[in-house]
Coordinates of C-alpha atoms and ligand atoms in Angstrom, one line a residue:
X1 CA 104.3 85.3 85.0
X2 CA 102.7 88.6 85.7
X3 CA 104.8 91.9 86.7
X4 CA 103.0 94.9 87.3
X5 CA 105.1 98.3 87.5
X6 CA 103.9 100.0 90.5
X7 CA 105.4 103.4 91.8
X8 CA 105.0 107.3 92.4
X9 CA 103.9 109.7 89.3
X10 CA 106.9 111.3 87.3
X11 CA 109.3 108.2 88.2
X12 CA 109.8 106.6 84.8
X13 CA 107.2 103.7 84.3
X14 CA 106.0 104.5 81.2
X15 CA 108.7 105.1 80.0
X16 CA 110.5 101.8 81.6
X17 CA 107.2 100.1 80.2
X18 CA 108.5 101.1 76.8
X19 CA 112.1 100.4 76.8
X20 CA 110.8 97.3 78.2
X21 CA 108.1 96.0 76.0
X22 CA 108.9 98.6 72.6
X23 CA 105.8 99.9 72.9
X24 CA 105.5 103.8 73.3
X25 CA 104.2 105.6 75.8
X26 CA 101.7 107.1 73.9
X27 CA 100.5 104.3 71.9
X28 CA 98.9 102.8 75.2
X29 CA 97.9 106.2 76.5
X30 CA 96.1 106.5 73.7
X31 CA 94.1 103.7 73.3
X32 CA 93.4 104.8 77.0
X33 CA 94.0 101.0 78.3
X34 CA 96.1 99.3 80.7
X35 CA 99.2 98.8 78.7
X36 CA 100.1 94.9 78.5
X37 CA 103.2 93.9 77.1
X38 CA 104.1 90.1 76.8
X39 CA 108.0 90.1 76.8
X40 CA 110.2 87.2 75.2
X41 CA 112.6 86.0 77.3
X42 CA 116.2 86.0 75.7
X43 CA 117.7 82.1 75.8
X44 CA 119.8 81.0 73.2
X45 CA 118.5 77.5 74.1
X46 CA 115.7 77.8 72.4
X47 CA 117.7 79.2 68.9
X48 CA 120.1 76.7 69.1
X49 CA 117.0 74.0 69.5
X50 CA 115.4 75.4 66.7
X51 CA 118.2 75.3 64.8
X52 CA 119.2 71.7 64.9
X53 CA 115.0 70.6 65.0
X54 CA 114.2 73.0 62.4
X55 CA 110.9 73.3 63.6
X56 CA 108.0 75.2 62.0
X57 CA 108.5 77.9 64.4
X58 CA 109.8 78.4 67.8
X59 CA 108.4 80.0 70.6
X60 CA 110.5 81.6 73.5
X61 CA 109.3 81.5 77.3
X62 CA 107.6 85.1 78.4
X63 CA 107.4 87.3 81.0
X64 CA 103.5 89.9 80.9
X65 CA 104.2 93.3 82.1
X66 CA 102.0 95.7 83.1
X67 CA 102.2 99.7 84.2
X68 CA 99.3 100.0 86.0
X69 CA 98.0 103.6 86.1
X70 CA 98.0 104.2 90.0
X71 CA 96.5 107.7 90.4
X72 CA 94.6 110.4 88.3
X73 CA 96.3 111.6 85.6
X74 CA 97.1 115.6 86.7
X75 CA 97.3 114.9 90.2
X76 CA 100.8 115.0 90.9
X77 CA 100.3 115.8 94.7
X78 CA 98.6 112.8 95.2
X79 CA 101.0 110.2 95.7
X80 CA 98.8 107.7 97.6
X81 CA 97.7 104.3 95.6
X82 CA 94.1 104.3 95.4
X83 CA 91.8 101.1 96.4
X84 CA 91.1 100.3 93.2
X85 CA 94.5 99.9 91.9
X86 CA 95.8 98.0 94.8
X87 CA 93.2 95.7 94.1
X88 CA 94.7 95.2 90.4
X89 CA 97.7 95.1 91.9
X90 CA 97.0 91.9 94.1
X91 CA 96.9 90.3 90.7
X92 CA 100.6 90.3 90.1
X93 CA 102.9 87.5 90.5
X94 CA 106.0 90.1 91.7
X95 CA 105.9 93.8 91.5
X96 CA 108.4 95.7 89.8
X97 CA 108.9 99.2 92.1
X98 CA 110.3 101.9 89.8
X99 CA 111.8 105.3 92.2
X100 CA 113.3 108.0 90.5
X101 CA 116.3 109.1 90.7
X102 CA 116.7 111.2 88.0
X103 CA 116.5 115.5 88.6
X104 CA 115.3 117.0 85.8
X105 CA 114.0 120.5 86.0
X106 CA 111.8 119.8 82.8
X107 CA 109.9 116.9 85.1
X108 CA 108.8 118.6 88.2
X109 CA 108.9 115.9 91.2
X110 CA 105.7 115.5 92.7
X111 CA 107.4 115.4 96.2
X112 CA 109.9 118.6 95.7
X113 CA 112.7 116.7 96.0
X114 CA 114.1 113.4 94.5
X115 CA 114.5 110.7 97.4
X116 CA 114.5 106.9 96.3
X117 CA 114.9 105.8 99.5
X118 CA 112.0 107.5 100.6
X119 CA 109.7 106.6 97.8
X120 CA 110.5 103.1 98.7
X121 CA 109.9 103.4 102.1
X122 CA 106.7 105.2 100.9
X123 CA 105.5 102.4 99.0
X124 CA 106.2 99.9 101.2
X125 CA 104.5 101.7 103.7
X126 CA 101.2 101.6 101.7
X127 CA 101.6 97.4 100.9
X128 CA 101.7 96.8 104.8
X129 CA 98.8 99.5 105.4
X130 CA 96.8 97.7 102.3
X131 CA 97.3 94.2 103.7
X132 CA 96.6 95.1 107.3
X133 CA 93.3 96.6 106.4
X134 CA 92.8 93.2 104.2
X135 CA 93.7 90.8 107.2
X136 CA 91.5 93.1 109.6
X137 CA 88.8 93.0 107.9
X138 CA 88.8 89.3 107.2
X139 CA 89.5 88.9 111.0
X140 CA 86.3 90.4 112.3
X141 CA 84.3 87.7 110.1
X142 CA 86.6 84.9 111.1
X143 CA 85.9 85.8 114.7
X144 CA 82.5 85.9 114.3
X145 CA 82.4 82.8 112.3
X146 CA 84.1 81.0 115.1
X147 CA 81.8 82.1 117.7
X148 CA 78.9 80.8 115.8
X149 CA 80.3 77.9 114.8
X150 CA 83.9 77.0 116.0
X151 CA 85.5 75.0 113.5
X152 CA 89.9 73.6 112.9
X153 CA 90.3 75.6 109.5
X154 CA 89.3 78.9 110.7
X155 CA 90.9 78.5 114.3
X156 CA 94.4 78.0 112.0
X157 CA 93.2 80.9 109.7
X158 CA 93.1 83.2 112.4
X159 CA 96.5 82.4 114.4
X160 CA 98.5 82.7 110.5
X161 CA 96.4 85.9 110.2
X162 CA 98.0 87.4 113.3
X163 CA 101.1 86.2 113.0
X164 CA 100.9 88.2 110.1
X165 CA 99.0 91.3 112.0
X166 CA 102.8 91.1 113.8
X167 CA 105.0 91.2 111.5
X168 CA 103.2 93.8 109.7
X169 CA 102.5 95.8 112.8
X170 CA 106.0 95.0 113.4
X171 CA 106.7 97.0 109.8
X172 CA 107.9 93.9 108.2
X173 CA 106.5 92.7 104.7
X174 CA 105.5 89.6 104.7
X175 CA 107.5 88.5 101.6
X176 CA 110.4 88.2 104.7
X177 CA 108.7 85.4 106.4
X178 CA 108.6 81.6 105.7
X179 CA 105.2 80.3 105.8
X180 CA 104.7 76.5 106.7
X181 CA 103.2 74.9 103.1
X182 CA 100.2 74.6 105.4
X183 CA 99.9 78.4 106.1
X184 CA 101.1 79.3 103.2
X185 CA 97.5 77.6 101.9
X186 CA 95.5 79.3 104.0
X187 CA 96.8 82.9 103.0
X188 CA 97.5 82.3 99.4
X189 CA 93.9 83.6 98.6
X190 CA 94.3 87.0 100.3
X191 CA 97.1 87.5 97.3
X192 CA 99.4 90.3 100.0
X193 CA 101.2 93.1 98.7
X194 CA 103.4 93.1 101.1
X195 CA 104.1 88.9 100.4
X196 CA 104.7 89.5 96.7
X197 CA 108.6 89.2 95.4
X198 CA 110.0 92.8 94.9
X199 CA 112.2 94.4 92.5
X200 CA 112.9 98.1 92.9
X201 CA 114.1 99.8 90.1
X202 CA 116.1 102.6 90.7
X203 CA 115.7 105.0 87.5
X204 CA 119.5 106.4 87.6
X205 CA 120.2 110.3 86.2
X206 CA 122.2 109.6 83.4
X207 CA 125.1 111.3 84.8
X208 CA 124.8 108.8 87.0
X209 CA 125.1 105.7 85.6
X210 CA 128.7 105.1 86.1
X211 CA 128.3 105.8 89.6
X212 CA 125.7 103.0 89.9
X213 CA 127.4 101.7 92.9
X214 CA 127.3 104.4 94.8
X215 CA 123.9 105.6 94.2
X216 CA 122.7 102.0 95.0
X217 CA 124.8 102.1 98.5
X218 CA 121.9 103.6 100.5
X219 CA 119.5 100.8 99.2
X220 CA 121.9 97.5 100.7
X221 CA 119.4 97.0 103.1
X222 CA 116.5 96.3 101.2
X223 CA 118.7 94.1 98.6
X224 CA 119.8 91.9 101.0
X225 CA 116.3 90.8 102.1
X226 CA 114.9 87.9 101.2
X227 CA 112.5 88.2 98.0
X228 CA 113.8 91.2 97.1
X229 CA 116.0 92.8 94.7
X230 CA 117.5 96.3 93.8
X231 CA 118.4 97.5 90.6
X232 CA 119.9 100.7 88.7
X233 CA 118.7 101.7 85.4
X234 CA 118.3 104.4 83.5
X235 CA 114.9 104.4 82.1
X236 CA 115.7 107.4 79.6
X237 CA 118.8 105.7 78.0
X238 CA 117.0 102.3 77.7
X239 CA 114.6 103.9 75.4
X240 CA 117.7 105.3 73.2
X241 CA 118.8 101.8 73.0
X242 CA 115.3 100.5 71.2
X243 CA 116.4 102.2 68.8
X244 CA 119.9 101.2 68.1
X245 CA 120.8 98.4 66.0
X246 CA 121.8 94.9 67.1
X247 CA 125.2 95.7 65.4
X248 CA 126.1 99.4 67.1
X249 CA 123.9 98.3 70.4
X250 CA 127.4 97.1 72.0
X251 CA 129.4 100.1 71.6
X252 CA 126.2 102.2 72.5
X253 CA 126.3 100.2 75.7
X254 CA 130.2 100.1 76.6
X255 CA 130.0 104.6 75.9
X256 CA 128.0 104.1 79.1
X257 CA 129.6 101.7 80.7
X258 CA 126.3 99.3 80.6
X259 CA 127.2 95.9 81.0
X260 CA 123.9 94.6 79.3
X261 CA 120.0 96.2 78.8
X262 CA 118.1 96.8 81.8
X263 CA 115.6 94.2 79.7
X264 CA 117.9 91.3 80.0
X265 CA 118.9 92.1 83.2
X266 CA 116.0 92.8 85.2
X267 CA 113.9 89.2 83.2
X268 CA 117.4 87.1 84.5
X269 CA 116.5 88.6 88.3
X270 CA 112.7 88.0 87.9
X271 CA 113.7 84.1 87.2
X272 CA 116.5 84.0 89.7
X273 CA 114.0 86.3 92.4
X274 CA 110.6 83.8 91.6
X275 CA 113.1 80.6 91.5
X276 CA 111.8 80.2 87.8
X277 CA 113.3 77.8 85.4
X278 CA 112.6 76.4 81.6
X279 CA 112.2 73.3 80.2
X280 CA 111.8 72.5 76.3
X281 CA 109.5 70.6 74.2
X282 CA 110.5 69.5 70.4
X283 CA 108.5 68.3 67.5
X284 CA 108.5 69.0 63.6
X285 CA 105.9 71.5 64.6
X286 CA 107.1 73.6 67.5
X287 CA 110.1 74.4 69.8
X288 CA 108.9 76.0 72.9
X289 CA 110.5 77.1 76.1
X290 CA 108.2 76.4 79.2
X291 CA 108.5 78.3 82.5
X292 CA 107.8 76.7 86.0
X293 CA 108.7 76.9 89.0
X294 CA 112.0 75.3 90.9
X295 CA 110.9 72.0 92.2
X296 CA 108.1 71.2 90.0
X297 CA 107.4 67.9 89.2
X298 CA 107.1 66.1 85.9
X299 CA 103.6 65.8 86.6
X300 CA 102.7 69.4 87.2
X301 CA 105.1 70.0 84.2
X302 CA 103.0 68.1 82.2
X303 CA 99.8 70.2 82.9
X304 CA 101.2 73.0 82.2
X305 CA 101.3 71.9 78.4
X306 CA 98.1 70.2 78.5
X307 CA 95.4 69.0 81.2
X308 CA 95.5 65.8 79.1
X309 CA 98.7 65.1 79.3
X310 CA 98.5 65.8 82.7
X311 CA 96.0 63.0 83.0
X312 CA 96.8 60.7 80.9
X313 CA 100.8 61.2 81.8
X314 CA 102.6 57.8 81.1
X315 CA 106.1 58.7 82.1
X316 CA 108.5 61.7 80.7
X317 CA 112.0 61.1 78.7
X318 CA 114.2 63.7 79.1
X319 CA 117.8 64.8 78.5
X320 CA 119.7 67.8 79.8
X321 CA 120.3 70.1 77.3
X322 CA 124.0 70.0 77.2
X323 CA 123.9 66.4 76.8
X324 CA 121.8 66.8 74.1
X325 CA 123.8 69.8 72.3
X326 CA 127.2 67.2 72.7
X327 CA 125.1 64.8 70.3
X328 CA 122.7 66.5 68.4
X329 CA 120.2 63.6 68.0
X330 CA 117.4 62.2 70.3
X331 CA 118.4 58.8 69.2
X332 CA 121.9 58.8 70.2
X333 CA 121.1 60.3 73.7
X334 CA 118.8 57.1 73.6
X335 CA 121.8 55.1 72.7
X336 CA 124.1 56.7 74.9
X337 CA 121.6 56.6 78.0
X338 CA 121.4 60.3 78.6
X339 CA 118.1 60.2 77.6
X340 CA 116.2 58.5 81.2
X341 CA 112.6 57.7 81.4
X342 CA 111.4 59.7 84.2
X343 CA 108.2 59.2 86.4
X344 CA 105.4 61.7 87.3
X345 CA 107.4 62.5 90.4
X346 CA 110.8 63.3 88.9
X347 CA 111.7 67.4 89.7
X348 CA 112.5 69.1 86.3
X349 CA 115.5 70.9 85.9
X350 CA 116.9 74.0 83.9
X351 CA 117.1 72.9 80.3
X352 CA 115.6 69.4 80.3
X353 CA 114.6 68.5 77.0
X354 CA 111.5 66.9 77.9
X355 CA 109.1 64.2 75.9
X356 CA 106.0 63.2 77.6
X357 CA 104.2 60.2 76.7
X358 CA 100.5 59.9 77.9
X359 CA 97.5 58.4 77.2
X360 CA 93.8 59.6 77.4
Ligands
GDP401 N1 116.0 112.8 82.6 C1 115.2 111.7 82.7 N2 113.9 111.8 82.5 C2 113.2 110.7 82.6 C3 113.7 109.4 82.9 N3 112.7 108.5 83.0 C4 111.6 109.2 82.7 N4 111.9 110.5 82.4 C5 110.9 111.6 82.1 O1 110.1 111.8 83.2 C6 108.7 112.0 82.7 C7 107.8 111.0 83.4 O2 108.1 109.7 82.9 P1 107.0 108.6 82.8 O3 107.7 107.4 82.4 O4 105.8 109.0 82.1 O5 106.7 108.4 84.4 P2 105.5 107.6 85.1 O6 104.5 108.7 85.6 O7 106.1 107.0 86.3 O8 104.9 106.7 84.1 C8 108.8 111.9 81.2 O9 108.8 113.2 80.7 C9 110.0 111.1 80.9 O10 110.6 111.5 79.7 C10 115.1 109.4 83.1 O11 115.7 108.3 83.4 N5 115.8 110.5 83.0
MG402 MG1 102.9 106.3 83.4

């Protein structure tokens, strides 16, 4: 799972990126490349696994983010995302929009004045320009393909393509509409900004973060839209927490009235936002937590461990893990039938403890 950081100069990225990923700013910036950061996501399943396996190691599901650098360096008037950049951007599997908030006079705002809403609208604004131009240019060919040699995949290509044109024309992302499975196959390759899952990050002043509610009042509209989500955070104070011990984090937090990091808080709305969940796998070796989609099938669940298992896949025995945790054994699930044989066709849920047999 990819998440790129998209959003105007001066907003906090960088430094988000950090409290994020505990990598500082400048360590990136100075090795002058796109600044990756492979995230663990927090479950206690996995340390509770490991404990009772007692594997050689164990190996939490993760979430890549990126800050990608959208404009010159310098350029603070230029607010616009370049070509380029956009085209990185396609990459992502949700973007994570940060807009500042935050008035500080030693940060000058590139627009004068600090206005969330407006950067959002902003940024938005240049997703629906960037896909239109996409689906514009991909319609002259289509036409011209059609006259030459009129054929069923592009005639369907071209009427999801304006059904898109609408909505977009209409100033609605795509990520609000419900493609048909069948659609959704023929657009899946354009990768639209505008279609990607959303989370805006609102980086809060710091006065401001017990007022989180009432900062965040303006943007109910956009969190109540499908595929998206809206959170406050205070990029600055996230940093301070990196460096606070496990043991005074807690009282750091409560000081600000912080419920939990923005870390934990925005990886739980990425799963809940993609409809991700994890599955385990045990052996004397290894405890791993596995990320997929809701609704994927044993089979699929299978690949994503291994083509051969994949292809060879037998059948998968699994147990939830609460059943497991009220046993502690494999054996005794096996005894107590909450360990079930499952075919390639079975949907995996949260926190099966899966075993796949297979042959190749
Ligand atoms: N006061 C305050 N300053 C911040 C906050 N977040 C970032 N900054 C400062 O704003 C400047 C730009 O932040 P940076 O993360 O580099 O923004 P980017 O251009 O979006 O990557 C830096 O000097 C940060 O220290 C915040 O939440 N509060
Ligand atoms: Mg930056």
């Amino acid at each position: 799972m990819k998440i790129c950081l998209v959003g105007p100069p001066l907003s906090g990225k960088t430094t988000l990126f950090a409290a994020l990923t505990g990598l500082s700013p400048t360590d990136a910036a100075a090795k002058g490349q796109e600044p990756v950061a492979v995230v663990k996501v927090p479950d206690g399943r996995v340390d509770r696994l490991a404990e009772i396996f007692k594997p050689k190691k164990k190996t939490p599901a993760t979430i890549e983010f990126i800050e990608l650098a959208g404009v010159a360096a310098g350029d603070s008037r230029k607010t616009g995302f370049s070509e380029q950049f956009l085209g990185k951007l396609r990459t992502a599997d949700a973007l994570l929009l940060v807009v500042r908030n935050f008035a500080d006079p030693a940060v000058p705002h590139p627009r004068e004045s600090v206005d969330p809403v407006r950067d959002l609208r902003d940024a938005e604004t240049e997703f629906l320009l960037s896909d239109l131009a996409v689906i514009e240019n991909r319609f002259e060919r289509l036409e011209k393909q059609i006259a030459a040699n009129k054929n069923d995949r592009d005639v369907r290509e071209l009427a999801v393509l304006k059904t898109c044109r609408t909505h977009l024309e209409g100033e609605r992302p795509l990520r609000l509409h419900e493609f048909k499975p069948d659609e959704e196959l023929l657009i899946r390759g354009f990768r639209f900004l505008s279609q990607k899952p959303l989370i805006v990050a609102v980086n809060l002043d710091e006065k401001d973060i017990r007022r989180e509610a009432e900062v965040l009042a303006p943007f109910k509209p956009w969190a109540n839209l499908p595929n998206t989500d809206v959170i406050g955070l205070s990029a600055k104070i996230e940093m301070e927490l990196r460096e606070f011990p496990e043991a005074e984090l807690k009282a750091f937090l409560a000081d600000y009235g912080i419920e939990r990091p923005a870390r934990d808080k925005l990886i739980a709305e990425t799963y809940r936002l993609m409809g991700l969940l994890s599955f385990f796998t045990f052996g004397p070796n290894e405890v791993k937590a596995w990320t997929i989609r809701d609704g994927t099938k044993a089979l699929a669940a299978a690949g994503e461990i291994h083509s051969d298992i994949e292809r060879g896949f037998i059948r998968a025995e699994v147990v939830p893990y609460d059943d497991f945790i009220a046993v502690g054994s494999i054996p005794e699930c096996r005894t107590r039938g909450t360990l079930r044989l499952e075919g390639k066709d079975y949907p995996v849920r949260d926190g099966d403890i899966i075993t796949f047999r297979f042959a190749v």
